[in-house]
Amino acid sequence: MADPKAEVNPNHVHSLHCGHTKILHHDHIDFVEANGHLHHKHEDHWDECRIEVSEQNPDGEHPVEGEIHNQYCGHEQVPHGDHMDYLVNGRLQHVHGDHVDDHGPVDIVS
Ligand SMILES: [Zn+2]
Ligand SMILES: [Zn+2]
Ligand SMILES: [Zn+2]
Ligand SMILES: [Zn+2]
Ligand SMILES: [Zn+2]
């Protein structure tokens, strides 16, 4: 199944220096959009992406100490499996009720 095409901002062209957070994902780079979408370039267009549940990025219960993130806390959101996570120091963190679950590392391109 092909990824859905992404809605792109016509006034912004992503590049390695564009200021968006970039995640190395398999053989491509995903750009983290402010609305919590991951976009990656596919030939002449942009596709939506998400981090899949894997050994490196498990979902479920992995509670860690830390801030209960919210949409105003300043951390970016990325789609993971069937939910949204916050990106914190290169790791996915999932707010789950009154605690936060760690969902593993991603490769940030700096
Ligand atoms: Zn950009
Ligand atoms: Zn991707
Ligand atoms: Zn939990
Ligand atoms: Zn936060
Ligand atoms: Zn997650």
Short mmCIF file of N, CA and C in Angstrom, two decimals, residues 25-26 50-60 62 80-83 85 92 102-106:
data_model
loop_
_atom_site.label_atom_id
_atom_site.label_comp_id
_atom_site.label_asym_id
_atom_site.label_seq_id
_atom_site.Cartn_x
_atom_site.Cartn_y
_atom_site.Cartn_z
N HIS A 25 15.20 7.61 8.76
CA HIS A 25 14.22 6.52 8.88
C HIS A 25 14.44 5.59 7.70
N HIS A 26 14.95 4.38 7.99
CA HIS A 26 15.32 3.46 6.92
C HIS A 26 16.27 4.18 5.95
N ARG A 50 5.26 7.43 9.15
CA ARG A 50 5.12 7.24 10.59
C ARG A 50 6.18 6.23 11.01
N ILE A 51 6.58 6.33 12.26
CA ILE A 51 7.53 5.36 12.79
C ILE A 51 6.75 4.09 13.11
N GLU A 52 7.21 2.95 12.60
CA GLU A 52 6.47 1.73 12.87
C GLU A 52 6.88 1.13 14.21
N VAL A 53 5.98 0.34 14.76
CA VAL A 53 6.29 -0.39 15.99
C VAL A 53 7.29 -1.48 15.64
N SER A 54 8.38 -1.53 16.37
CA SER A 54 9.47 -2.47 16.06
C SER A 54 10.21 -2.78 17.36
N GLU A 55 11.24 -3.61 17.23
CA GLU A 55 12.06 -3.90 18.40
C GLU A 55 12.71 -2.62 18.95
N GLN A 56 13.15 -1.76 18.01
CA GLN A 56 13.78 -0.50 18.43
C GLN A 56 12.75 0.47 19.00
N ASN A 57 11.55 0.44 18.48
CA ASN A 57 10.49 1.36 18.91
C ASN A 57 9.23 0.58 19.29
N PRO A 58 9.28 -0.11 20.45
CA PRO A 58 8.11 -0.85 20.90
C PRO A 58 7.02 0.11 21.39
N ASP A 59 5.76 -0.30 21.30
CA ASP A 59 4.73 0.49 21.97
C ASP A 59 4.43 -0.18 23.32
N GLY A 60 3.40 0.25 23.99
CA GLY A 60 3.04 -0.36 25.26
C GLY A 60 3.73 0.28 26.44
N HIS A 62 6.32 1.16 29.05
CA HIS A 62 7.73 1.29 29.41
C HIS A 62 7.88 2.58 30.20
N HIS A 80 3.58 7.42 15.72
CA HIS A 80 4.25 6.13 15.98
C HIS A 80 3.14 5.08 16.06
N GLY A 81 3.20 4.06 15.22
CA GLY A 81 2.16 3.02 15.23
C GLY A 81 0.80 3.67 15.07
N ASP A 82 -0.09 3.43 16.04
CA ASP A 82 -1.45 3.97 15.95
C ASP A 82 -1.67 5.16 16.87
N HIS A 83 -0.57 5.82 17.31
CA HIS A 83 -0.72 6.92 18.26
C HIS A 83 0.32 7.99 17.98
N ASP A 85 3.47 10.34 19.59
CA ASP A 85 4.45 10.45 20.66
C ASP A 85 5.10 11.82 20.62
N LEU A 92 11.26 8.60 21.59
CA LEU A 92 9.82 8.75 21.55
C LEU A 92 9.26 8.57 22.95
N ASP A 102 8.32 5.26 27.51
CA ASP A 102 9.40 5.42 26.54
C ASP A 102 9.19 4.43 25.40
N HIS A 103 9.23 4.95 24.18
CA HIS A 103 9.03 4.09 23.00
C HIS A 103 10.26 4.02 22.12
N GLY A 104 11.42 4.19 22.73
CA GLY A 104 12.66 3.90 22.02
C GLY A 104 13.23 5.09 21.25
N PRO A 105 14.45 4.91 20.73
CA PRO A 105 15.17 6.00 20.08
C PRO A 105 14.86 6.12 18.58
N VAL A 106 15.03 7.34 18.09
CA VAL A 106 15.05 7.57 16.64
C VAL A 106 16.36 8.27 16.31
#
